[in-house]
Short mmCIF file of N, CA and C in Angstrom, two decimals:
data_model
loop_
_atom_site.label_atom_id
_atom_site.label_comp_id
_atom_site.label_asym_id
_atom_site.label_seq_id
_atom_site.Cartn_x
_atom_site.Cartn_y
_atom_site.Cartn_z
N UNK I 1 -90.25 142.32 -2.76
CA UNK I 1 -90.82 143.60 -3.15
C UNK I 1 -91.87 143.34 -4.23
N UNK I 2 -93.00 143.61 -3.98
CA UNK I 2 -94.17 143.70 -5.15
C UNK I 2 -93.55 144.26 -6.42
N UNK I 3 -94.41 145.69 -6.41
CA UNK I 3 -94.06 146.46 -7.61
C UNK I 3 -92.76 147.66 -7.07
N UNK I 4 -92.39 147.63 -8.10
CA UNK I 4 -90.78 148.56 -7.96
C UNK I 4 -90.91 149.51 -9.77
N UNK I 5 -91.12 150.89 -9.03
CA UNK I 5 -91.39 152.21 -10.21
C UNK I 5 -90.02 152.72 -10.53
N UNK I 6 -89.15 152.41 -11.34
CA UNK I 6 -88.09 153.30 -11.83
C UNK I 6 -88.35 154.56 -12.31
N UNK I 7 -87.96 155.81 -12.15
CA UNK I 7 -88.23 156.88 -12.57
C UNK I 7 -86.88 157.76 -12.86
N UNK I 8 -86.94 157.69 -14.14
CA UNK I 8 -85.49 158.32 -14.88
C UNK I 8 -85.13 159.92 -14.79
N UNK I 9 -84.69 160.94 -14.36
CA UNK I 9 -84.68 161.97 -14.19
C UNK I 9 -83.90 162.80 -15.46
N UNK I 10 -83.59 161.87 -16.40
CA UNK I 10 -82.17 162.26 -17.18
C UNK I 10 -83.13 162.73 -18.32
N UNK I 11 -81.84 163.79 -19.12
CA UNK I 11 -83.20 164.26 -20.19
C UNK I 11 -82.41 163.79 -21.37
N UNK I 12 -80.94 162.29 -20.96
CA UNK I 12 -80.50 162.26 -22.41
C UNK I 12 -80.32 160.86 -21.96
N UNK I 13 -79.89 159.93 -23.12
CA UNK I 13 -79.61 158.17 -23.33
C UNK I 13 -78.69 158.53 -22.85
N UNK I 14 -78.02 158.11 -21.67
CA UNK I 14 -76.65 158.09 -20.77
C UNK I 14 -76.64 156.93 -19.62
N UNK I 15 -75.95 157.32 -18.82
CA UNK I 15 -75.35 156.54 -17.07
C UNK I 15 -76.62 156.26 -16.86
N UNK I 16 -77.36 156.63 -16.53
CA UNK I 16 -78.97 156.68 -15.39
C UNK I 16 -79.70 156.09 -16.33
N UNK I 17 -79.74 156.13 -17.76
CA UNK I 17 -80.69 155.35 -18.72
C UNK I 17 -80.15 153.96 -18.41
N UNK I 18 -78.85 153.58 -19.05
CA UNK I 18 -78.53 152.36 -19.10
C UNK I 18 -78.43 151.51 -17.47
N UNK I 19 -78.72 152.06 -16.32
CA UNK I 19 -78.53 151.78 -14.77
C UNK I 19 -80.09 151.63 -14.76
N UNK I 20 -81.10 152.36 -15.37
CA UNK I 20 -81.85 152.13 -14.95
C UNK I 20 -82.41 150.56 -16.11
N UNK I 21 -82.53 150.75 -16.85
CA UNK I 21 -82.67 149.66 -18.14
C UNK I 21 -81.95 148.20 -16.88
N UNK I 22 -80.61 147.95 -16.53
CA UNK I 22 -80.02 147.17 -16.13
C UNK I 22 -81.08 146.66 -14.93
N UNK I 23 -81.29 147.24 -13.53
CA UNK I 23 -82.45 147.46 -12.42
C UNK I 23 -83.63 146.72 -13.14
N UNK I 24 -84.49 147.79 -14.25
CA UNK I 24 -85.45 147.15 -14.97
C UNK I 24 -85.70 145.70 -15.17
N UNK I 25 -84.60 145.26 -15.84
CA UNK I 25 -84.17 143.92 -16.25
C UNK I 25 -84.13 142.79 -15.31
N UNK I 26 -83.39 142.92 -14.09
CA UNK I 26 -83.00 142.27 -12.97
C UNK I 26 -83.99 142.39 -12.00
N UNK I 27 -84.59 143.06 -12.24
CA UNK I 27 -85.77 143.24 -10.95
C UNK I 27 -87.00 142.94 -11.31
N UNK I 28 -87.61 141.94 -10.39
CA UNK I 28 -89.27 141.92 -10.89
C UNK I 28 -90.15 142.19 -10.55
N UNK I 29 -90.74 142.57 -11.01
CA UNK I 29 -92.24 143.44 -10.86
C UNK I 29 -92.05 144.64 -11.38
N UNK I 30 -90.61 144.99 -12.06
CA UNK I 30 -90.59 146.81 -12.09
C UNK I 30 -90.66 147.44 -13.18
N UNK I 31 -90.87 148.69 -13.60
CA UNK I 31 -91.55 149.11 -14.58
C UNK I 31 -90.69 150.11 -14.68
N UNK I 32 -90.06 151.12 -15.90
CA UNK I 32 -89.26 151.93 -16.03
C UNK I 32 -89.90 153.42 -16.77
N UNK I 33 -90.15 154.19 -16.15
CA UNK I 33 -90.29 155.37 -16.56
C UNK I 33 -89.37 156.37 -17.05
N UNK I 34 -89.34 156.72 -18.33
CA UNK I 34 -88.62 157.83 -18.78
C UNK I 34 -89.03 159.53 -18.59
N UNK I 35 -88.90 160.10 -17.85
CA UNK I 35 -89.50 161.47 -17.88
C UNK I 35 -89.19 162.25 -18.86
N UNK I 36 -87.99 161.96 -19.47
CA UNK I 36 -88.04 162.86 -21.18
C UNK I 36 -88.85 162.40 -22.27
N UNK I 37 -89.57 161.13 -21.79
CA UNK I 37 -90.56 160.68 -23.37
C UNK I 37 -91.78 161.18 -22.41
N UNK I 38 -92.35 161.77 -21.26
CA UNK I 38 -93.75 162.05 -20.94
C UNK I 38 -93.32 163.55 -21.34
N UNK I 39 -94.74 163.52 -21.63
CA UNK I 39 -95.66 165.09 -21.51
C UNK I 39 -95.57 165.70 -20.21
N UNK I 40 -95.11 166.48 -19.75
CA UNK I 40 -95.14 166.65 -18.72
C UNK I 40 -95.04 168.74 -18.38
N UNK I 41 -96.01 168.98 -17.96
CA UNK I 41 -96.13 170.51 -18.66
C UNK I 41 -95.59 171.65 -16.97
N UNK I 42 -95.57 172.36 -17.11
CA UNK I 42 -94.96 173.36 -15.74
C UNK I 42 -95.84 173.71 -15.19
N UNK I 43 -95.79 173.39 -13.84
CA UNK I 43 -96.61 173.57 -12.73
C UNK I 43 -97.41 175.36 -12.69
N UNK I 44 -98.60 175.36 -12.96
CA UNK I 44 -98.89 176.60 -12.91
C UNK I 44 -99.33 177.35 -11.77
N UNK I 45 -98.93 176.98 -10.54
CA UNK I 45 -99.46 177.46 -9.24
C UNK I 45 -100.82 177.56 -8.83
N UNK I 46 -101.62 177.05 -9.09
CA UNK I 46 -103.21 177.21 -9.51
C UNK I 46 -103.50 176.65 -7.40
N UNK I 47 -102.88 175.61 -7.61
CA UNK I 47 -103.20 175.28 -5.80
C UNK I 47 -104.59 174.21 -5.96
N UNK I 48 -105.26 174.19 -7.18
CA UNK I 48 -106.45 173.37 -7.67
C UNK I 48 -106.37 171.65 -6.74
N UNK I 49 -105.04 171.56 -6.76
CA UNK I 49 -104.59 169.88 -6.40
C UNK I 49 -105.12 169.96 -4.52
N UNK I 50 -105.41 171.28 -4.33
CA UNK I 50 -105.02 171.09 -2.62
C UNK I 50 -106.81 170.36 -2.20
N UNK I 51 -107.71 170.67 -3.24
CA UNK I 51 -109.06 170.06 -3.29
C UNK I 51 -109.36 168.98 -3.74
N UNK I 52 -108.35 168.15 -4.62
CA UNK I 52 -108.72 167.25 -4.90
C UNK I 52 -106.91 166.59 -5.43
N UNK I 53 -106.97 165.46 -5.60
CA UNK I 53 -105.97 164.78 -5.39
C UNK I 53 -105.26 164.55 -7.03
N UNK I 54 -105.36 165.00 -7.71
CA UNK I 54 -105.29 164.83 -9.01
C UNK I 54 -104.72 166.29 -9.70
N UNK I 55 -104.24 166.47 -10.54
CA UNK I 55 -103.80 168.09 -11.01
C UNK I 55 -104.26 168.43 -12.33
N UNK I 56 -105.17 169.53 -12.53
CA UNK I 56 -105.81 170.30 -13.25
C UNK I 56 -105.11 170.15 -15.21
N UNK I 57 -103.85 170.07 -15.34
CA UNK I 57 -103.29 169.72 -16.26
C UNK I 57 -103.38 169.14 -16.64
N UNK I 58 -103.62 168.75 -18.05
CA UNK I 58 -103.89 167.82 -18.78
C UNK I 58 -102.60 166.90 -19.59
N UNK I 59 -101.99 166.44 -19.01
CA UNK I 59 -100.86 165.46 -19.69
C UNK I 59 -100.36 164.67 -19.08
N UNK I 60 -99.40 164.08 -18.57
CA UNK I 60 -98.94 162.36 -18.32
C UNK I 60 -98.55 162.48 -16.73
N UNK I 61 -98.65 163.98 -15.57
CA UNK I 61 -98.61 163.92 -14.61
C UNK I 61 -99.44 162.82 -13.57
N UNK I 62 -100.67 162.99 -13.80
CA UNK I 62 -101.77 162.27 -12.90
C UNK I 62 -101.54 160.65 -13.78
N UNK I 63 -101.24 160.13 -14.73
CA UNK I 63 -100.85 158.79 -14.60
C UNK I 63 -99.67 158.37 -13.73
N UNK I 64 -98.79 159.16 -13.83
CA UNK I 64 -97.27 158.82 -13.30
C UNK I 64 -97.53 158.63 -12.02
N UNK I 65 -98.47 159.84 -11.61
CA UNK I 65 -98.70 159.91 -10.18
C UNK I 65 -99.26 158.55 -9.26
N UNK I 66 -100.51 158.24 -9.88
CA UNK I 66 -101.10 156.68 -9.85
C UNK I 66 -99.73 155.53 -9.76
N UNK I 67 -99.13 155.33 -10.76
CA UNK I 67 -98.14 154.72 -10.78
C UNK I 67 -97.29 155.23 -9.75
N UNK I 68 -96.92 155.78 -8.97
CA UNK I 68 -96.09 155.96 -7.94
C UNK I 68 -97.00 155.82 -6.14
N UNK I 69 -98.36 156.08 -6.14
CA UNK I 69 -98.86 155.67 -5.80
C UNK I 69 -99.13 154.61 -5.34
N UNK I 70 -99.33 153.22 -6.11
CA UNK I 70 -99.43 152.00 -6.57
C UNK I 70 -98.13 151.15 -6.34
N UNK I 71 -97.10 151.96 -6.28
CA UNK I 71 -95.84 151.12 -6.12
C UNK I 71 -95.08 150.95 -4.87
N UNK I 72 -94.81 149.88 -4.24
CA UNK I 72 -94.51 149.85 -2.95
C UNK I 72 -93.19 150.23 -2.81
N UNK I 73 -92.20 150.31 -3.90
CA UNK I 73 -90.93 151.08 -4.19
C UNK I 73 -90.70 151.78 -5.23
N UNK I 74 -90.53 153.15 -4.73
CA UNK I 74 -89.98 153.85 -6.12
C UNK I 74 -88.70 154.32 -6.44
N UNK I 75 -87.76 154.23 -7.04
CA UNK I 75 -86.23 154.56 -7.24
C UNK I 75 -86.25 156.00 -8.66
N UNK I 76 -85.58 156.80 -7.38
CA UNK I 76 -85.80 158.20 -8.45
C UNK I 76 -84.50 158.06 -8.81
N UNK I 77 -84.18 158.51 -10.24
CA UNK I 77 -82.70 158.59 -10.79
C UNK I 77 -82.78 159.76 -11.22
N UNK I 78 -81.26 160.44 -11.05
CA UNK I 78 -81.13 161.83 -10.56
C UNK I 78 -79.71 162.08 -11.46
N UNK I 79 -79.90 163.39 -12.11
CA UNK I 79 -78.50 163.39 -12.71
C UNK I 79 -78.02 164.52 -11.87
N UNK I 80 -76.97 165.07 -11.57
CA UNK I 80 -76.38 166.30 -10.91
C UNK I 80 -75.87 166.85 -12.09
N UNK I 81 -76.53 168.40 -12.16
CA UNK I 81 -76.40 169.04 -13.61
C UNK I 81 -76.38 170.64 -12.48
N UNK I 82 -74.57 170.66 -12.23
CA UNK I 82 -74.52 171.85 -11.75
C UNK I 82 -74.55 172.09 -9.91
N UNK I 83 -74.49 170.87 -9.46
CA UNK I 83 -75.37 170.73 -7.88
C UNK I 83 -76.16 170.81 -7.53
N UNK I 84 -77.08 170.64 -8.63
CA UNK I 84 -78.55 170.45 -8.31
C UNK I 84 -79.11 169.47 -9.08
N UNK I 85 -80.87 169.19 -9.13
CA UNK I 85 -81.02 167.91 -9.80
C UNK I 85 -81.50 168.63 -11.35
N UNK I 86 -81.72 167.95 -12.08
CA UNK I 86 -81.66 168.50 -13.79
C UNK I 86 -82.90 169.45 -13.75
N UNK I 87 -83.36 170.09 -14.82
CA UNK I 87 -84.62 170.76 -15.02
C UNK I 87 -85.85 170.09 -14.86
N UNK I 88 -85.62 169.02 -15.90
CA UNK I 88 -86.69 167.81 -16.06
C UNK I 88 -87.15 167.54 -14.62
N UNK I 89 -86.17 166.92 -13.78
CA UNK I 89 -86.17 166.26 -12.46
C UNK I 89 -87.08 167.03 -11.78
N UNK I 90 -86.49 168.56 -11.84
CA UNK I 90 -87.04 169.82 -10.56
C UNK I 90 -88.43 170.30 -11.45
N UNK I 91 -89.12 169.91 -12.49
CA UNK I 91 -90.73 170.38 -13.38
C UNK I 91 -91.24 168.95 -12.52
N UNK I 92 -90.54 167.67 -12.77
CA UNK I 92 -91.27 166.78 -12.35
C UNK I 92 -91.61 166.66 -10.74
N UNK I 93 -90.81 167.23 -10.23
CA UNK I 93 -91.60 167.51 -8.31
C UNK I 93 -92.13 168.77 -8.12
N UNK I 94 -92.50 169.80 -8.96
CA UNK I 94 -93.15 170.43 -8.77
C UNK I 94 -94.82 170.10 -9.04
N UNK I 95 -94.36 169.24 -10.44
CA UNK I 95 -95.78 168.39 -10.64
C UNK I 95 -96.29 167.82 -9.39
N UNK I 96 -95.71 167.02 -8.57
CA UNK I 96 -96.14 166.32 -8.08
C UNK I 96 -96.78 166.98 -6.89
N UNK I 97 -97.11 167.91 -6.79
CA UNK I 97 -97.64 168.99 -5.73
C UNK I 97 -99.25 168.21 -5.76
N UNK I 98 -99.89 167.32 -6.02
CA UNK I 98 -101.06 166.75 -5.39
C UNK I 98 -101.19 165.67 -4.65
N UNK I 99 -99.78 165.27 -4.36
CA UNK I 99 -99.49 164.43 -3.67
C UNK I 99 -99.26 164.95 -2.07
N UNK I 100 -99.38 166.03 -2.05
CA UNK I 100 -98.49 167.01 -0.83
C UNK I 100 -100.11 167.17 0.16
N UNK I 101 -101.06 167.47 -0.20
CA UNK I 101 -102.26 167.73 0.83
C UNK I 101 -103.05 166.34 0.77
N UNK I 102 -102.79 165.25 -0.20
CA UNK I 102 -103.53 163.96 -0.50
C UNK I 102 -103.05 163.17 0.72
N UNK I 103 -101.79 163.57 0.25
CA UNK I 103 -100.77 162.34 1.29
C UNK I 103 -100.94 160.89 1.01
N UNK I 104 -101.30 161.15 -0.35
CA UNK I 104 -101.45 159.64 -0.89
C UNK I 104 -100.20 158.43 -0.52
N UNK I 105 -98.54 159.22 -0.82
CA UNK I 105 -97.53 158.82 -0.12
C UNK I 105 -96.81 158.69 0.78
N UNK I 106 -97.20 159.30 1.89
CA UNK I 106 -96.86 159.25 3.14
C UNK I 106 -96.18 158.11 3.66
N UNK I 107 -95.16 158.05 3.72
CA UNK I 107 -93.98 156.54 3.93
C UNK I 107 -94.32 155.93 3.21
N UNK I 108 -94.23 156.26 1.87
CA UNK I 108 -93.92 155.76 0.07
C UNK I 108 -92.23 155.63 0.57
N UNK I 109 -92.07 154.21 0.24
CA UNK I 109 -90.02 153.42 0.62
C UNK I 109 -89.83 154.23 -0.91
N UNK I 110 -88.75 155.06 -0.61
CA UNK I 110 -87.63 155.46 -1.99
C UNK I 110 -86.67 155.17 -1.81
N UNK I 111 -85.96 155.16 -2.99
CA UNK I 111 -84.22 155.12 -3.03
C UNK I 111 -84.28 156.18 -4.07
N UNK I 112 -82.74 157.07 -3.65
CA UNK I 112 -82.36 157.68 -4.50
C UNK I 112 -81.13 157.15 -5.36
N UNK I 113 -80.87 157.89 -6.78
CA UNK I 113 -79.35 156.79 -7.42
C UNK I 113 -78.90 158.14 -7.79
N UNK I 114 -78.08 158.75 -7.55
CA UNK I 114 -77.53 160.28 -8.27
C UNK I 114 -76.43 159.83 -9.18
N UNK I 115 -76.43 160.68 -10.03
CA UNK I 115 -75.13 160.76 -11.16
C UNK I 115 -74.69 161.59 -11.62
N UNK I 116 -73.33 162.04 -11.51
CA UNK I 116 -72.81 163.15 -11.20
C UNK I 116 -71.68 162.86 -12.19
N UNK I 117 -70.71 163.77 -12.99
CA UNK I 117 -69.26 164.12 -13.25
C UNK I 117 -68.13 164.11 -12.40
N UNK I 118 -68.72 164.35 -10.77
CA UNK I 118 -67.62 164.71 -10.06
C UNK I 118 -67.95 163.95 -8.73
N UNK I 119 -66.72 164.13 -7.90
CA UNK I 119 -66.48 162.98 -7.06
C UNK I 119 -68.30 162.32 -6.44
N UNK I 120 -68.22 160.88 -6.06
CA UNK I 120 -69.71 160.57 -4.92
C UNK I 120 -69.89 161.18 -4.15
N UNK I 121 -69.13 161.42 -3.43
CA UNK I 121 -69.12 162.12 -2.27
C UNK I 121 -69.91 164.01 -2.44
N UNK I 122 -69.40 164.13 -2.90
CA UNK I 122 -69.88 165.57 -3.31
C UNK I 122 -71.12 165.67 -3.76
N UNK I 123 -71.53 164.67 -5.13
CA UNK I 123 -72.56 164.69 -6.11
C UNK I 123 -74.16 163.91 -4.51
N UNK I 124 -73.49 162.88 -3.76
CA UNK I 124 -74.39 162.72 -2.83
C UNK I 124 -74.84 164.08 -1.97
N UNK I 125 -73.73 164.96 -1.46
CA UNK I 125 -74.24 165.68 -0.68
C UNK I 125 -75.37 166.96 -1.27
N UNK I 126 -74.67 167.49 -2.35
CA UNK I 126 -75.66 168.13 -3.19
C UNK I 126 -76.80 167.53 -3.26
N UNK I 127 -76.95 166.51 -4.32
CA UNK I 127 -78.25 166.10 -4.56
C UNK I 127 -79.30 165.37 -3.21
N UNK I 128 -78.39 164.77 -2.40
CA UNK I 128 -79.65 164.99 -1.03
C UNK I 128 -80.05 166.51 -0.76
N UNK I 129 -79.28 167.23 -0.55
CA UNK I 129 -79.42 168.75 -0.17
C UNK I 129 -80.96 169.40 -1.34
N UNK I 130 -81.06 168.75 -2.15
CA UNK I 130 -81.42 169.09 -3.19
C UNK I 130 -83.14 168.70 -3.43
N UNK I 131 -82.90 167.48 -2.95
CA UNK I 131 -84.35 166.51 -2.76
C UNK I 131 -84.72 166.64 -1.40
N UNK I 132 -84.23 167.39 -0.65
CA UNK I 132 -84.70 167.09 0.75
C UNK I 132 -86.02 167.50 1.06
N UNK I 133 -86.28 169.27 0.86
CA UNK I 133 -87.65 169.68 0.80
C UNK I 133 -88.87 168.49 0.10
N UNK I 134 -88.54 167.79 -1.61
CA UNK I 134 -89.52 167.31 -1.73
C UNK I 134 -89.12 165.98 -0.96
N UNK I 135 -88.69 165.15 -0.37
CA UNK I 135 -88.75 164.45 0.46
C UNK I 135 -89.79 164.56 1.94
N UNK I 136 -89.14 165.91 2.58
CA UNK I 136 -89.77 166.24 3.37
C UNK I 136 -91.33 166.51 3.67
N UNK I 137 -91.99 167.29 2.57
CA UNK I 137 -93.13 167.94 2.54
C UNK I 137 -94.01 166.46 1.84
N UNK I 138 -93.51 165.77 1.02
CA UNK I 138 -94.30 164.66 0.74
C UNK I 138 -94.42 163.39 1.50
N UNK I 139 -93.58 163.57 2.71
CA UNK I 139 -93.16 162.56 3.40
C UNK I 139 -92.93 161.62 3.02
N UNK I 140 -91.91 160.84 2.62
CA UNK I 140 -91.61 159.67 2.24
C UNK I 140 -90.48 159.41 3.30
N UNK I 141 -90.23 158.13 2.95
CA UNK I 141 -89.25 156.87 3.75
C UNK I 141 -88.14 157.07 2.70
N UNK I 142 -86.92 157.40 2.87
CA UNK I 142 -85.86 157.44 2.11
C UNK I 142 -85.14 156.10 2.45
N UNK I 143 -85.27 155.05 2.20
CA UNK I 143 -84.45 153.79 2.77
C UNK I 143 -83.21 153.25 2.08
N UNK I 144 -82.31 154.32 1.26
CA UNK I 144 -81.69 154.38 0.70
C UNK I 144 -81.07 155.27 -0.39
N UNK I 145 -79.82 155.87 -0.50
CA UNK I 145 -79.31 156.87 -1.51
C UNK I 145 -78.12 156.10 -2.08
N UNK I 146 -77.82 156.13 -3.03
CA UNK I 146 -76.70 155.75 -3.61
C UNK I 146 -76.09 157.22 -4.99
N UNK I 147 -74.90 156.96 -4.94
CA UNK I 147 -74.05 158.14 -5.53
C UNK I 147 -73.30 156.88 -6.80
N UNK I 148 -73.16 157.96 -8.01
CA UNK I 148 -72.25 157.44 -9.00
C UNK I 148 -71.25 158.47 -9.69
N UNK I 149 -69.79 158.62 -9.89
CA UNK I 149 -69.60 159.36 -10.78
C UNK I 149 -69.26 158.74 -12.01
N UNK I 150 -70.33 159.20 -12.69
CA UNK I 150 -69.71 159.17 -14.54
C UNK I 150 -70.39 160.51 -15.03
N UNK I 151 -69.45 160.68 -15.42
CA UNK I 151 -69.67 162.05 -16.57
C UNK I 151 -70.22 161.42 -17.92
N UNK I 152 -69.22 160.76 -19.18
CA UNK I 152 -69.62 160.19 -20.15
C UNK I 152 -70.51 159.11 -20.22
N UNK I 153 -71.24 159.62 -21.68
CA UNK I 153 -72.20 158.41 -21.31
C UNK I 153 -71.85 156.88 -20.91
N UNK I 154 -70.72 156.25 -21.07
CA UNK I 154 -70.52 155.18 -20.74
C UNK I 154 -69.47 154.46 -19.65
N UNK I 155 -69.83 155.74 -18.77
CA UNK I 155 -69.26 155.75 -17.81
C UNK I 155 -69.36 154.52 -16.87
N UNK I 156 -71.13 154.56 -16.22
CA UNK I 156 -71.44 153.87 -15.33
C UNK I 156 -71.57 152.53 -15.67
N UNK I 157 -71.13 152.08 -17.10
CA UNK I 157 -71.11 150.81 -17.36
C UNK I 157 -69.99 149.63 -17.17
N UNK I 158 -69.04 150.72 -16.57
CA UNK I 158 -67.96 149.80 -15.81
C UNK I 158 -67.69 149.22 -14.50
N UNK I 159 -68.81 150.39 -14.00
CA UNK I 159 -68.82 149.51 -12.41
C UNK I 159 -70.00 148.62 -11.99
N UNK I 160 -69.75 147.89 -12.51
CA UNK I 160 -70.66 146.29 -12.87
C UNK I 160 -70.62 145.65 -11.41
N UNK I 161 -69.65 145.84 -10.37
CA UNK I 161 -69.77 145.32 -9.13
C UNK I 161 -70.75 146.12 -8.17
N UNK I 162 -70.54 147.53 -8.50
CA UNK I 162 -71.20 148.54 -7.84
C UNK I 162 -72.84 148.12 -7.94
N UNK I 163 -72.98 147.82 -9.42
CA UNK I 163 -74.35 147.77 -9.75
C UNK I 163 -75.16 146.65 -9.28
N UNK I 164 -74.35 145.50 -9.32
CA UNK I 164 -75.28 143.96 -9.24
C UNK I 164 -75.12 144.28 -7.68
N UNK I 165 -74.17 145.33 -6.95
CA UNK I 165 -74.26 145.03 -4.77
C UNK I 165 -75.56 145.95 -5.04
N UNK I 166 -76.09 146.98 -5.60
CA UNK I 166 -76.89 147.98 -5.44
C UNK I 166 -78.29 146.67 -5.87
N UNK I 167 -78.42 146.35 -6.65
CA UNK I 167 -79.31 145.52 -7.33
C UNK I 167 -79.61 144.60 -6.34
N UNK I 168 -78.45 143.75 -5.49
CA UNK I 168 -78.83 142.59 -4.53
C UNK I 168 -79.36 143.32 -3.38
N UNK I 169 -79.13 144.43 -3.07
CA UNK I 169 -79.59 145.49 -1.52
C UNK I 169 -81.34 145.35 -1.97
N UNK I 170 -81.69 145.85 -3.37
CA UNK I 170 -83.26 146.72 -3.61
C UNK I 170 -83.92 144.87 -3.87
N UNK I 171 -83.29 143.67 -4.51
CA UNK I 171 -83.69 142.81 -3.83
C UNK I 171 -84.09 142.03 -2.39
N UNK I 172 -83.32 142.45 -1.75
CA UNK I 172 -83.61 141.77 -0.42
C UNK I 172 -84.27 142.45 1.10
N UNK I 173 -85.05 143.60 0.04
CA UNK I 173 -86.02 144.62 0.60
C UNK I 173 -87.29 143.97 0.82
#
């Protein structure tokens, strides 16, 4: 795999920070994005993006965007806050609405990593249910979902087997 874009969905230092930090580390070429340290402002419906490929807003959207662009894998990390994906998560795909008439990504390879309080099973079905539209309408290649439950922050730091099989899979892509 060339370049590999981590993109953190979490709006606190928890499970999905330290999973993604771990990925970061072990993987090369990849770069880790925090969406609670960008600027990142609320989609104002303007429709401006459907003319040109870039969005009218002025803050850290249209870099991120480039960077996801640019990356031949991107791994979205997803917290389940309620059965759905966090606030942060659902401002940041609304941003991404210039990607939708560009089609800059069009079979852009993702993986999803969800993290949830409550059982995998559940926290997977929600949060696919959840990403599906922006999956759909941006077309991407989903070539992978993975589910975690930890509630506390130091939850996901015990399943160390879970992590290095997930880590050897996005290697041998």
């Amino acid at each position: 795999m060339e370049k590999v874009l981590l993109i953190n969905g979490s709006n606190r230092v928890g499970n999905i920070n330290y999973l993604f930090n771990v990925f970061n580390e072990k993987i090369e070429n990849s770069e880790l994005i925090l969406l609670k340290d960008k600027r990142i402002e609320y989609c104002i419906g303007c429709l401006a993006c459907h003319n040109n490929s870039r969005c009218i807003i002025d803050d850290d959207i249209n870099q991120i965007i480039m960077k996801i662009v640019d990356a031949d894998l991107v791994i979205f990390g997803v917290p389940n806050y309620f059965d759905n994906v966090s606030g942060l998560f659902k401002n940041f795909i609304d941003r991404l609405h210039p990607l939708y008439k560009s089609e800059l990504i069009v079979n852009k390879k993702v993986i999803f990593v969800y993290v949830g309080g409550g059982n995998e099973e559940g926290t997977m079905k929600e949060l696919h249910q959840s990403v599906k539209g922006f999956v759909k309408y941006l077309k991407m290649d989903v070539i992978k979902e993975y589910s975690f439950k930890a509630l506390n922050s130091n939850d996901i730091k015990y399943q160390v087997e879970k992590i290095n099989k997930i880590i050897d899979e996005i290697k041998s892509l």
